[in-house]
Tab-separated table of C-alpha atoms and ligand atoms in Angstrom:
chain	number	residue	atom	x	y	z
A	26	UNK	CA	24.231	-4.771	34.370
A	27	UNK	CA	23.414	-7.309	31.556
A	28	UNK	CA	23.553	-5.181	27.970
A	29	UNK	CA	24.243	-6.237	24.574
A	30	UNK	CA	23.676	-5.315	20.679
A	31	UNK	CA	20.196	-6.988	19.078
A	32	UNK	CA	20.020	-7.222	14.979
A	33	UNK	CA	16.256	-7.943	13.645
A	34	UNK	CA	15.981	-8.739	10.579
A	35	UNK	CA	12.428	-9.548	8.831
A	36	UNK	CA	9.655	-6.241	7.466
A	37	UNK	CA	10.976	-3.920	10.016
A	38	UNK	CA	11.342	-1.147	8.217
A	39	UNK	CA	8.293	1.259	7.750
A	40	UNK	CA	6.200	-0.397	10.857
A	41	UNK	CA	7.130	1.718	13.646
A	42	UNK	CA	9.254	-0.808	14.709
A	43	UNK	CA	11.851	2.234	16.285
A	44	UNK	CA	8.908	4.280	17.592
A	45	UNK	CA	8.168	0.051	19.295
A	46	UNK	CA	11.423	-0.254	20.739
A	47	UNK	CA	12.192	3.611	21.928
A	48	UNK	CA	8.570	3.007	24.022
A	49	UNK	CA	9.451	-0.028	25.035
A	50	UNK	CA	12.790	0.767	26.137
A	51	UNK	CA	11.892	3.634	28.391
A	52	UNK	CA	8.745	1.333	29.415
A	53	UNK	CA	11.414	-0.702	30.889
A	54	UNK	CA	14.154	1.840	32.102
A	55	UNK	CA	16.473	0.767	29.567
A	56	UNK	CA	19.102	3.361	28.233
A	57	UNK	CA	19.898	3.165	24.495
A	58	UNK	CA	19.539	3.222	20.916
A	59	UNK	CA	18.178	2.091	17.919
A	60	UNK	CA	18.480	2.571	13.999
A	61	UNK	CA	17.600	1.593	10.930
A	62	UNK	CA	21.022	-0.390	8.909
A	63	UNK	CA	20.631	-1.451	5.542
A	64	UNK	CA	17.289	-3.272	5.976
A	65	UNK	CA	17.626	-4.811	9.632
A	66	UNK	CA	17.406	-2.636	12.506
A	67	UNK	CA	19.541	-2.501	15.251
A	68	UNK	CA	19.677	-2.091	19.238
A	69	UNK	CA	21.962	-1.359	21.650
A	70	UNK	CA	20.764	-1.270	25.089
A	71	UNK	CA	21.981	-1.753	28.197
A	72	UNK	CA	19.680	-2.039	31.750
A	73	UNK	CA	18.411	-4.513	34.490
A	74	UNK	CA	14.901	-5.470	32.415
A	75	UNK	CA	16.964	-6.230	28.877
A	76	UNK	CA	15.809	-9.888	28.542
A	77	UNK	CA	12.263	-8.588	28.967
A	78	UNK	CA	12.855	-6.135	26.061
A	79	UNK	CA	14.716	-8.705	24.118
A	80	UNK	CA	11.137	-10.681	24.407
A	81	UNK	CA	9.067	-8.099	23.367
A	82	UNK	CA	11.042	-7.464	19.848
A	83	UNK	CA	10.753	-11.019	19.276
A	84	UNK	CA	6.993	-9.529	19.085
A	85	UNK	CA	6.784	-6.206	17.723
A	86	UNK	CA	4.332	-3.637	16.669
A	87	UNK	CA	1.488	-5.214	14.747
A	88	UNK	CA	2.381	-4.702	11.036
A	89	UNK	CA	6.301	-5.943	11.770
A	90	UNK	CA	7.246	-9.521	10.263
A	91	UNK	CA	10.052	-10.717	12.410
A	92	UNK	CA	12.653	-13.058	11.185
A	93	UNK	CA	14.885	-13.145	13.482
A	94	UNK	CA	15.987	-11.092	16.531
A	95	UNK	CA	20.307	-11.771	17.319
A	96	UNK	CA	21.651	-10.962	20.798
A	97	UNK	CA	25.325	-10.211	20.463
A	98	UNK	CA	27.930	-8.646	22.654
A	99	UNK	CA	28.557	-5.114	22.950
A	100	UNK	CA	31.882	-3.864	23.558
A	101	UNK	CA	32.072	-0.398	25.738
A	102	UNK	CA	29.553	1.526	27.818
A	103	UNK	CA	26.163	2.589	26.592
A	104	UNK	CA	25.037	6.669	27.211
A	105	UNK	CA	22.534	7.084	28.920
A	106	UNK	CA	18.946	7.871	27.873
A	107	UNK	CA	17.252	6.392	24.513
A	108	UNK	CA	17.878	7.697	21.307
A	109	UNK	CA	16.131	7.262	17.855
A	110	UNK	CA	19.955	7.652	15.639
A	111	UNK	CA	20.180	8.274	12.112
A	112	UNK	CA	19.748	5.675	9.841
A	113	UNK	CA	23.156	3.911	8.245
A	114	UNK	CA	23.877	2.300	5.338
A	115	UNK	CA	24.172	-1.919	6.454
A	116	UNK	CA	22.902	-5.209	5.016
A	117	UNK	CA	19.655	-5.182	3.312
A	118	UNK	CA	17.943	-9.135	3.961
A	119	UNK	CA	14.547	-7.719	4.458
A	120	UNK	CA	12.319	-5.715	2.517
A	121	UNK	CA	9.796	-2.312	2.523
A	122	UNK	CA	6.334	-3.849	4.046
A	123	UNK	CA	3.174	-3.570	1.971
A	124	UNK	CA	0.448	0.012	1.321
A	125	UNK	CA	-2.157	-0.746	4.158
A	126	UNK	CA	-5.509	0.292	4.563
A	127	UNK	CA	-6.480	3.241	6.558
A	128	UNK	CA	-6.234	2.258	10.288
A	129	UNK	CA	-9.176	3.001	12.757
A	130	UNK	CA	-7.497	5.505	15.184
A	131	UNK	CA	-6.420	7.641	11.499
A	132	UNK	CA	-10.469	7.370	10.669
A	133	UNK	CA	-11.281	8.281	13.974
A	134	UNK	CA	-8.895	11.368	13.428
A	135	UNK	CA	-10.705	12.228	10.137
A	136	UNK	CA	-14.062	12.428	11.355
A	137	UNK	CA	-12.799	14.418	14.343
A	138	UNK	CA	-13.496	18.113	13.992
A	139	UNK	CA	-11.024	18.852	16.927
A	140	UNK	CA	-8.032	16.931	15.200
A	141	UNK	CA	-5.751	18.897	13.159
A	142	UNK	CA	-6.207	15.828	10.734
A	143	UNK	CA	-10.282	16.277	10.552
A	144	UNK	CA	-11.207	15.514	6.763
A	145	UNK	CA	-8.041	15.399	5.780
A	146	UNK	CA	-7.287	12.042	3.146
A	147	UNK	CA	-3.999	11.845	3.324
A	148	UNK	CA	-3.904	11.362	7.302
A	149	UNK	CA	-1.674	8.051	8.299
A	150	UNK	CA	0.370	6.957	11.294
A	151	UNK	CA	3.231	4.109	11.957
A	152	UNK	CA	0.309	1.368	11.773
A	153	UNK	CA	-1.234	2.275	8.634
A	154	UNK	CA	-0.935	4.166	5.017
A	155	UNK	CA	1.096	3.924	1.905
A	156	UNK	CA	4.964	2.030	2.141
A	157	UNK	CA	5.199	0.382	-1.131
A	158	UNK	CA	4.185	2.634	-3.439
A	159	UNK	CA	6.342	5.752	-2.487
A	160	UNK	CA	9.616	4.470	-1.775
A	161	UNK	CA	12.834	5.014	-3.874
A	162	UNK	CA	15.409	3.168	-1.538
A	163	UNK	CA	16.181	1.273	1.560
A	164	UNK	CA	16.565	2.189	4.707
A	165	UNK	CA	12.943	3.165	4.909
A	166	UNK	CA	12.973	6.919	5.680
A	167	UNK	CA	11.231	9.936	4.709
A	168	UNK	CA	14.022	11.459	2.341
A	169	UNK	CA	14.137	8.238	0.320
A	170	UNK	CA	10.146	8.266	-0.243
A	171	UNK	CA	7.896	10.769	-2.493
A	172	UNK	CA	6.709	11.855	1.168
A	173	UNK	CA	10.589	14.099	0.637
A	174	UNK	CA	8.625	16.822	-1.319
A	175	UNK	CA	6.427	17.516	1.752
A	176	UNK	CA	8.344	19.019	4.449
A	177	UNK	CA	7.036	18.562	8.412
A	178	UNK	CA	5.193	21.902	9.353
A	179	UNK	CA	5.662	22.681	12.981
A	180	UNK	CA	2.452	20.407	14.245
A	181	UNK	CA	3.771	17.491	12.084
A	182	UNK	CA	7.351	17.602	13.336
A	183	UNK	CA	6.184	18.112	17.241
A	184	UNK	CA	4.494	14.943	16.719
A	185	UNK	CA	6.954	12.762	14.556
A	186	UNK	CA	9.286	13.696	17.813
A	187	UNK	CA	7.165	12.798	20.231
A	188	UNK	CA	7.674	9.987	22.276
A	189	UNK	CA	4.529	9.329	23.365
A	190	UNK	CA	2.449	10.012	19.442
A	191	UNK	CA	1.486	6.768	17.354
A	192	UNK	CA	3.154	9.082	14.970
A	193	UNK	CA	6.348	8.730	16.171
A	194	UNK	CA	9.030	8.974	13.250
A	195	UNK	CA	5.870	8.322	11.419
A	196	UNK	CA	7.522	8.871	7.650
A	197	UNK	CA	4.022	9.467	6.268
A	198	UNK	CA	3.268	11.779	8.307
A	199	UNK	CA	0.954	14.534	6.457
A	200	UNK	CA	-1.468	17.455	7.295
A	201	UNK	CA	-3.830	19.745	5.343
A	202	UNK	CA	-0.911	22.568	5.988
A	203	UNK	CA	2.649	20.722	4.804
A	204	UNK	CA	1.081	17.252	2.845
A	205	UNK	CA	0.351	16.113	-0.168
A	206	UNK	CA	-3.145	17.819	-1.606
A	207	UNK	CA	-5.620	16.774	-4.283
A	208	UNK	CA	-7.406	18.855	-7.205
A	209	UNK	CA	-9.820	17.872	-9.837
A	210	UNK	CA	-9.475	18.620	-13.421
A	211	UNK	CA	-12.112	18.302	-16.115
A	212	UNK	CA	-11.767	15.683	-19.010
A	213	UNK	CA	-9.274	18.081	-21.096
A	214	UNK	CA	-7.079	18.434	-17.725
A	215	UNK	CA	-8.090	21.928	-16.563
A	216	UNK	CA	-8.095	22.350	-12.956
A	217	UNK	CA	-11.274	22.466	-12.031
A	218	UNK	CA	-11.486	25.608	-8.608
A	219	UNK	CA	-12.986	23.878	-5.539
A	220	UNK	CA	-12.923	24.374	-1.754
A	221	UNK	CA	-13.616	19.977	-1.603
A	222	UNK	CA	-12.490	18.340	-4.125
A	223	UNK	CA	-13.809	15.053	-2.823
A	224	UNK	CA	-17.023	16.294	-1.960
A	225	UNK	CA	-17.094	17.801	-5.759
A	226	UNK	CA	-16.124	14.515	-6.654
A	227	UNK	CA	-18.850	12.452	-5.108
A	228	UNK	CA	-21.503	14.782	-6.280
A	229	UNK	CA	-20.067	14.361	-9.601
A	230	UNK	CA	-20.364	10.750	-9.034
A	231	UNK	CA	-24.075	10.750	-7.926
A	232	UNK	CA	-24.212	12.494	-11.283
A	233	UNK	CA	-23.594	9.605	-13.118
A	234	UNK	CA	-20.176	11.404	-14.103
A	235	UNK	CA	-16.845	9.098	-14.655
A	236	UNK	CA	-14.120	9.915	-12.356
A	237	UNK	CA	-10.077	8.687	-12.749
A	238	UNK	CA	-9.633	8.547	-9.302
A	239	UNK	CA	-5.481	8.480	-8.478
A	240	UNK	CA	-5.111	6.385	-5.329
A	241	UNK	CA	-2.026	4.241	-3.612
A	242	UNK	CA	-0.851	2.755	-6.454
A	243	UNK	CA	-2.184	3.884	-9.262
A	244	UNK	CA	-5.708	5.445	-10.707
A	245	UNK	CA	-8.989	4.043	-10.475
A	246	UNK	CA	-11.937	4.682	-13.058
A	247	UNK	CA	-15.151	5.432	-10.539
A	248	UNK	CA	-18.764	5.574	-11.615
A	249	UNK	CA	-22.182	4.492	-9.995
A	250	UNK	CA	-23.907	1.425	-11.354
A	251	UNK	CA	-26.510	3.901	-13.315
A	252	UNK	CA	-23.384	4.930	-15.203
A	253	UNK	CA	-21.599	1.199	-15.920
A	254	UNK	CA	-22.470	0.335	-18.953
A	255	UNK	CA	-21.699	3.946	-20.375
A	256	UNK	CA	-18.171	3.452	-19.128
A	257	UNK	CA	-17.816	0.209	-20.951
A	258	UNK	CA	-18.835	1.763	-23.970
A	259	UNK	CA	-16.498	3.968	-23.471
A	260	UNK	CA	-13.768	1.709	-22.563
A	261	UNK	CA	-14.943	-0.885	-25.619
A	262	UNK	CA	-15.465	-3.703	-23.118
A	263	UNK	CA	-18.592	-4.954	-23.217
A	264	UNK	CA	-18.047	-8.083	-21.185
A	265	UNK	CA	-16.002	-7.389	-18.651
A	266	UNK	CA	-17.025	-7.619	-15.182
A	267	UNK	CA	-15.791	-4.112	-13.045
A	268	UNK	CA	-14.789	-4.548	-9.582
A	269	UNK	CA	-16.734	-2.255	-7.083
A	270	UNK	CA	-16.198	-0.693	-3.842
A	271	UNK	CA	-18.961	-0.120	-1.330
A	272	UNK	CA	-19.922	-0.058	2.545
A	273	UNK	CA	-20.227	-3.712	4.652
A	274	UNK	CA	-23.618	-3.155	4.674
A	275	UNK	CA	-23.737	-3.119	0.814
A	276	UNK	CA	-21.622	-5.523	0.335
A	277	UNK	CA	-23.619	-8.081	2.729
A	278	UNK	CA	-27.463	-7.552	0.789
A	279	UNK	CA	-25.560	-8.115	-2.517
A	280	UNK	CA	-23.608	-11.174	-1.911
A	281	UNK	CA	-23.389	-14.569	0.265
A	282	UNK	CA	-20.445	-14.082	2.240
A	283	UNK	CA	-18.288	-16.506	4.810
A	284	UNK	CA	-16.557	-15.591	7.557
A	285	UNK	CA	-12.815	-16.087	5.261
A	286	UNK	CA	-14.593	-13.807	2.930
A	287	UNK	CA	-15.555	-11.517	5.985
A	288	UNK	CA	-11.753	-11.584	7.007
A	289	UNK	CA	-10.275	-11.034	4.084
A	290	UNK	CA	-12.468	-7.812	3.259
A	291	UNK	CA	-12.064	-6.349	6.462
A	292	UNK	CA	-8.302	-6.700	6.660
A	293	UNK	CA	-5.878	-4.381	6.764
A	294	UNK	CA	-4.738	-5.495	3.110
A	295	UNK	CA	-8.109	-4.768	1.800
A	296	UNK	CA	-8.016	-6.652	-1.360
A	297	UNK	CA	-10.909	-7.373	-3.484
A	298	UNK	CA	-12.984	-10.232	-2.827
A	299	UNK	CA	-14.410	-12.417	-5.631
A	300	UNK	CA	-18.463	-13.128	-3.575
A	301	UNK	CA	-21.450	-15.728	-4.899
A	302	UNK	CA	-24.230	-12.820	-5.864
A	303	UNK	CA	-27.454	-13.645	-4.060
A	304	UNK	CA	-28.751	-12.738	-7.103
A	305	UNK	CA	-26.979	-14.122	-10.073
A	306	UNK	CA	-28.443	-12.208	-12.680
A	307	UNK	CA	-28.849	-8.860	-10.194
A	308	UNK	CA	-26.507	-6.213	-10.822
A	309	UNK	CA	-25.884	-7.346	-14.471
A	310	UNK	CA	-24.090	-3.615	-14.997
A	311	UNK	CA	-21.224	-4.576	-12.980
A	312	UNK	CA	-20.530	-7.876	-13.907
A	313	UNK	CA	-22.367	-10.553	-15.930
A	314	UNK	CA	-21.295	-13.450	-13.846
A	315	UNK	CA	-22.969	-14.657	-11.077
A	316	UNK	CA	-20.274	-13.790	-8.878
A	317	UNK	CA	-18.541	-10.349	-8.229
A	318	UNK	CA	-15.546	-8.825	-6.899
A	319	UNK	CA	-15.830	-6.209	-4.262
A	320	UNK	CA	-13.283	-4.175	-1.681
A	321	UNK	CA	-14.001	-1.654	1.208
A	322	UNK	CA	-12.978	1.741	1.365
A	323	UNK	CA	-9.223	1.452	2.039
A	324	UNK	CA	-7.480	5.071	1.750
A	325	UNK	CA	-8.843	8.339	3.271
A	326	UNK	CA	-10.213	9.540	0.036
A	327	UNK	CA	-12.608	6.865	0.139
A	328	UNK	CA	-13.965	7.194	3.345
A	329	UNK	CA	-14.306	10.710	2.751
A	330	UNK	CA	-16.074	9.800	-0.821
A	331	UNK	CA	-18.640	7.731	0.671
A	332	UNK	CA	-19.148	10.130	3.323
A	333	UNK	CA	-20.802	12.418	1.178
A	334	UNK	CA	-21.804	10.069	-1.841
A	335	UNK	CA	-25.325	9.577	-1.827
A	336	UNK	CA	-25.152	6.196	-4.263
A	337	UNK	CA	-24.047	3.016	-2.122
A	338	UNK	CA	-22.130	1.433	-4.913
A	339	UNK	CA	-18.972	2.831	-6.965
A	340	UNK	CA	-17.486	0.619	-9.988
A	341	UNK	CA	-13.636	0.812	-8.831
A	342	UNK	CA	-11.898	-0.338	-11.919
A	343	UNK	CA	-8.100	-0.101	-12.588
A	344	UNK	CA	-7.490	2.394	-15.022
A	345	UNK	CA	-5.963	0.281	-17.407
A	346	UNK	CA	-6.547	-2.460	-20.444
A	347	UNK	CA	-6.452	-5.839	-18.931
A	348	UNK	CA	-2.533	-7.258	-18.213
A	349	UNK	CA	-1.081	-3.531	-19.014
A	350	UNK	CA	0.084	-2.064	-16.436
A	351	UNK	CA	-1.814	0.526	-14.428
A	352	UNK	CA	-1.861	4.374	-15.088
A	353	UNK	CA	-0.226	6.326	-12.152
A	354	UNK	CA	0.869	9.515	-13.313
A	355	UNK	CA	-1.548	12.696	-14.462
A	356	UNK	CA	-0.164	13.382	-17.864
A	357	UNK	CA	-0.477	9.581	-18.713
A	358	UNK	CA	-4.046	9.219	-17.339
A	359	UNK	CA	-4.899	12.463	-19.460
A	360	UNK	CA	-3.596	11.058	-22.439
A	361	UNK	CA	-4.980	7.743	-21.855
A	362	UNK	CA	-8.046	7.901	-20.376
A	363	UNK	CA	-9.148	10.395	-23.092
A	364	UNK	CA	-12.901	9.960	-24.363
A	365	UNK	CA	-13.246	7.818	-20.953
A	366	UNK	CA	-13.262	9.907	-18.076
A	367	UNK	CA	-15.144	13.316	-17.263
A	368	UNK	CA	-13.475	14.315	-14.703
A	369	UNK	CA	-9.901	13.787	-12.937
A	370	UNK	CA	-9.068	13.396	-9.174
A	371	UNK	CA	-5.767	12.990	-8.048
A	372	UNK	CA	-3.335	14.089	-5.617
A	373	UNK	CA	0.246	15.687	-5.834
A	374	UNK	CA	1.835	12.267	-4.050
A	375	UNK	CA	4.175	10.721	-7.289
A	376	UNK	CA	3.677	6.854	-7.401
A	377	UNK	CA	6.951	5.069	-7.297
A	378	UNK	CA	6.234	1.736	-7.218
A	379	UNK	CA	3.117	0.857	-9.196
A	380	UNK	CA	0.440	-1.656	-7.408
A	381	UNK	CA	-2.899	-2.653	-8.080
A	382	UNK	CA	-5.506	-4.097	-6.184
A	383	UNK	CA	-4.496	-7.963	-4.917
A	384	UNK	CA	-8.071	-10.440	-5.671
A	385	UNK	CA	-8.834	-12.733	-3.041
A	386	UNK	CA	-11.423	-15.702	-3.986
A	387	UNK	CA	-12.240	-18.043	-1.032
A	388	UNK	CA	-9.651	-16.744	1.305
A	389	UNK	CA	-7.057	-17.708	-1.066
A	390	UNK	CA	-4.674	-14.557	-3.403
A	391	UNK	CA	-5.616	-14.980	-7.035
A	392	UNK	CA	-3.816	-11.956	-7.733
A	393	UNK	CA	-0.922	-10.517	-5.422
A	394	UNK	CA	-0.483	-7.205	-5.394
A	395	UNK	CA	-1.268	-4.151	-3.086
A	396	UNK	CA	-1.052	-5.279	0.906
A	397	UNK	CA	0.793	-8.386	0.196
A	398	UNK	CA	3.553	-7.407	-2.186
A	399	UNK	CA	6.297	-7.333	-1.947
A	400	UNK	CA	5.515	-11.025	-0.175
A	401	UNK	CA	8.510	-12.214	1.823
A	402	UNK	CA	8.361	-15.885	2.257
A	403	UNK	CA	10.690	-18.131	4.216
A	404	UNK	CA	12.049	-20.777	2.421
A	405	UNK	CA	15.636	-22.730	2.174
A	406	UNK	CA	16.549	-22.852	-1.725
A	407	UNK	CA	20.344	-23.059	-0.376
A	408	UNK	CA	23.300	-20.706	-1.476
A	409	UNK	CA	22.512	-19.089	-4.675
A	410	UNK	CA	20.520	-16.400	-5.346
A	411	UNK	CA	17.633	-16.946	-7.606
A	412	UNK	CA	15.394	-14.688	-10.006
A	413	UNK	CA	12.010	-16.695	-10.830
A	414	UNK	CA	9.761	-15.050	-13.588
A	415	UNK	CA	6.868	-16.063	-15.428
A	416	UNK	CA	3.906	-17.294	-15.916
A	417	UNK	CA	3.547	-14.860	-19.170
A	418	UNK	CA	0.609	-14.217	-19.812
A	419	UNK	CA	-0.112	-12.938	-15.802
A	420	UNK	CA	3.462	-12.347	-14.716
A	421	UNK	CA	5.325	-11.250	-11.775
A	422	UNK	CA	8.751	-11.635	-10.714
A	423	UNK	CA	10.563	-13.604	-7.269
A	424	UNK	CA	14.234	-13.060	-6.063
A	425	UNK	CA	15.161	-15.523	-3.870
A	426	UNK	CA	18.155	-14.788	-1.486
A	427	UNK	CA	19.811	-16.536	1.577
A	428	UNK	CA	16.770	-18.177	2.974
A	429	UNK	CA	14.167	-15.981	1.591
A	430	UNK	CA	12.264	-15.215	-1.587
A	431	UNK	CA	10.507	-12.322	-2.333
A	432	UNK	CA	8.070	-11.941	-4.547
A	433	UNK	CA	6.803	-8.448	-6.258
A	434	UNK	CA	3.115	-7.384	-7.101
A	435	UNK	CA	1.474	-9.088	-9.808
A	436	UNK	CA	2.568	-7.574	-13.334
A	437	UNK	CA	0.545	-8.440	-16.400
A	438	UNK	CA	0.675	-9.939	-19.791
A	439	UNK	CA	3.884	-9.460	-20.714
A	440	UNK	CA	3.723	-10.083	-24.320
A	441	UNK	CA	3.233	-6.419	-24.325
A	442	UNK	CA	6.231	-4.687	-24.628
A	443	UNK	CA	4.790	-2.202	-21.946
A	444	UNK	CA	4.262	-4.471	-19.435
A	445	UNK	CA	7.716	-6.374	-20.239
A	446	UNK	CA	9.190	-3.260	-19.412
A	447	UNK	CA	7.266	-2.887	-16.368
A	448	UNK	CA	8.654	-6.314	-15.273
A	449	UNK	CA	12.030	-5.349	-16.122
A	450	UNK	CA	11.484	-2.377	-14.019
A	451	UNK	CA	9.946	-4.325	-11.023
A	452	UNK	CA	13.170	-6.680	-11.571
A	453	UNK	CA	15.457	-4.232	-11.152
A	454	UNK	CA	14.042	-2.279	-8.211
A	455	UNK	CA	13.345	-5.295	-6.045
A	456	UNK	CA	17.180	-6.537	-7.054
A	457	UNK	CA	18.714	-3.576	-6.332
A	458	UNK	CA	16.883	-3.318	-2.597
A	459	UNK	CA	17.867	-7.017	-1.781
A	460	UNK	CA	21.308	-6.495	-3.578
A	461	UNK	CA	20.760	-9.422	-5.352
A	462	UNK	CA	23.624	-10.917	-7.446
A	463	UNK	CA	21.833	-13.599	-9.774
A	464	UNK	CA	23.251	-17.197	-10.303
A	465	UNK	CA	19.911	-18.696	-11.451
A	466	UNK	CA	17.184	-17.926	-13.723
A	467	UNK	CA	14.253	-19.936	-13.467
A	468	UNK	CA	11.564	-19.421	-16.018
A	469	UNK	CA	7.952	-20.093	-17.738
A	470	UNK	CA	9.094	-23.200	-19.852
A	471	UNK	CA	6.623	-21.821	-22.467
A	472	UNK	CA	8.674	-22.267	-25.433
A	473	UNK	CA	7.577	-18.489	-26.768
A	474	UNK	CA	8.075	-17.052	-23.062
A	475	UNK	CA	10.062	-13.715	-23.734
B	507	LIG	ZN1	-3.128	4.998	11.202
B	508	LIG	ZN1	1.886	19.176	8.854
């Protein structure tokens, strides 16, 4: 009976690939299993159908980026059944995939009143939800995310069991009953009692109230367009144009948009999108120019937001001076959003790897960060292993390492000595994942570059 051990290396960590290969294994009759080692995972399998399951891992599930998929042999006989094992400590060439948008069938779930997930915003499955932003280490489990501080309830553990649920060893899986939960505090960070906070929130909004909003990675400052030029007032900006978020609808009557553009908004990265206004000087509260960046709803609190908002149109600006980095704890955004925002919405889910929003002007990434970054890109630089930084004033940082560099959200100016540590920071996370050993610099030539 042909059998044998399979090593894939690539983003396979934290994209169901396991839940993938467990259903495609018993799809197939194959007995089994598979784990997560280091950052690759691996498969041993044994059964008449393995070169069919060998093909489909050279595909896997749809948010997987496969490098490569190694048949070996495999000494000794296999048990039977399939098993999901434990993860082990092993190699670590790949890397933690992106924070995604909000997947349809976890929408569909929120605006179901019969789903134990109905209007809940923290609802996600193996296809969709926060990766980047919560992790502490590799392998890409739940006890090495902020997810740990949430233990499964009954309901959530039947299903991350379950065969046969897209939430299959799901680590992000949540509830109203063991996840993470949001309050809202007023501007000098009393908790503010609510049965909805979002709901409280959007009629807050419609208000013409400012809301820090704390999202995947990091807080947004929210207002209505009535309320824009209060907020840069408030923020001492006059002149700069605020990124919005709105429905398709919206977004189509404000702006001429292409099919790229189309694309890029509607995918599962959900950047913003830099548009031609139809109306240059229209919507001069939002930005002066005659073009302006907007983004859909991409997490469950928005959807849930504009559910109930009656305003079309929220200013979605980072909450954070241009090239610092962005706020993403609640002490910090009291302290310094102070005299800026009413009103405070955030969740209990700690931020451990900060990431804005990525910007996205004619289909191509002006700014990578959240749903591309970390950005894994194949490339042959030879032996060494190389850490590229720079430009200075819009930084980020790239470690390149055997046949692949990776390259970390976009950081800021770092002639502030608060974003330079937030590089060094980035630097050392990203190094320590890829266990990267430097024997290269390579730098901004910039003679003042830090
Ligand atoms: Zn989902
Ligand atoms: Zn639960």
């Amino acid at each position: 009976m042909p059998q044998g051990l399979i090593t894939i290396r690539g983003v396979v960590q934290g994209v169901g690939f396991r839940p993938f290969v467990y259903a495609e294994a018993v799809r197939l009759g194959l007995r089994g299993t598979v784990k997560n080692l280091g950052s690759e995972v691996e498969v041993r399998a044994a059964g008449e159908r393995f070169d069919e399951l060998v093909a489909s891992l050279r595909r896997g599930p749809p948010l997987a980026r496969i490098d490569s998929v190694d048949v070996s042999a495999l000494d000794g006989p296999v048990p039977g059944g399939f098993a999901i094992l434990p993860s082990a400590e092993g190699a670590r060439t790949g890397l933690i995939p992106p924070d995604v948008a909000t997947c349809d069938r976890c929408l569909s779930d929120i605006e179901d009143p019969a789903s134990r997930y109905f209007g809940y915003w923290a609802t996600s499955c193996v296809d969709c939800g926060p990766r980047y932003s919560i992790i502490l280490d590799l392998p890409y489990d739940r006890p090495r995310t902020s997810m740990d501080a949430f233990p499964l309830c009954g309901g959530c553990r039947a299903e991350f069991t379950d065969p046969g649920s897209r939430r299959h060893h799901a680590q992000t899986i949540a509830c109203p009953g063991c996840g993470p939960h949001l309050a809202l505090y007023d501007a000098d960070g009393r908790a503010i009692r609510t049965e909805n906070p979002i709901a409280e929130t959007a009629a807050l909004l419609d208000q013409e109230r400012i809301v820090a909003i704390k999202g995947i990675g990091g807080f947004h400052i929210a207002c209505v367009e009535e309320a824009a030029v209060r907020l840069k007032e408030r923020l001492g900006r006059h002149e700069q144009p605020f990124a919005v978020m709105a429905r398709s609808d919206q977004i189509e009557a404000m702006a001429v948009l292409s099919d790229v553009d189309r694309a890029a908004l509607r995918s599962m990265e959900r950047p913003i999108v830099v548009l031609e206004k139809r109306d240059p000087t229209a919507h001069a509260a939002l930005s002066n120019l005659h073009t302006i960046g907007v983004m859909l709803p991409y997490t469950g609190i928005h959807h849930l937001l504009f559910e109930r908002l009656a305003h079309p149109i929220l200013v979605m600006t980072s909450a954070n001076s241009p090239g610092y980095p962005m706020v993403t704890g609640l002490d910090r955004a009291f302290a310094a959003l102070a005299g800026v925002a009413d009103f405070y919405l955030a969740h209990d889910r700690r931020i451990m790897n900060r990431c804005d929003d990525s910007v996205v002007r004619g289909g191509h990434l002006i700014r990578l960060s959240r749903g591309y970054a970390p950005l894994r890109t194949a490339i042959d630089l030879g032996p060494s292993c190389i850490l590229g930084v720079g430009p200075e004033l819009s930084a980020n940082a790239t470690i390149y390492r055997d046949g692949h560099a990776v390259t970390s959200p976009h950081v800021g100016n770092v002639r502030n000595p608060e974003t330079l540590a937030y590089l060094v920071e980035t630097i050392g996370k990203l190094g320590d994942w890829l266990g990267a050993r430097y024997d290269a610099v390579a730098h901004d030539l910039h003679p003042q570059f830090l």
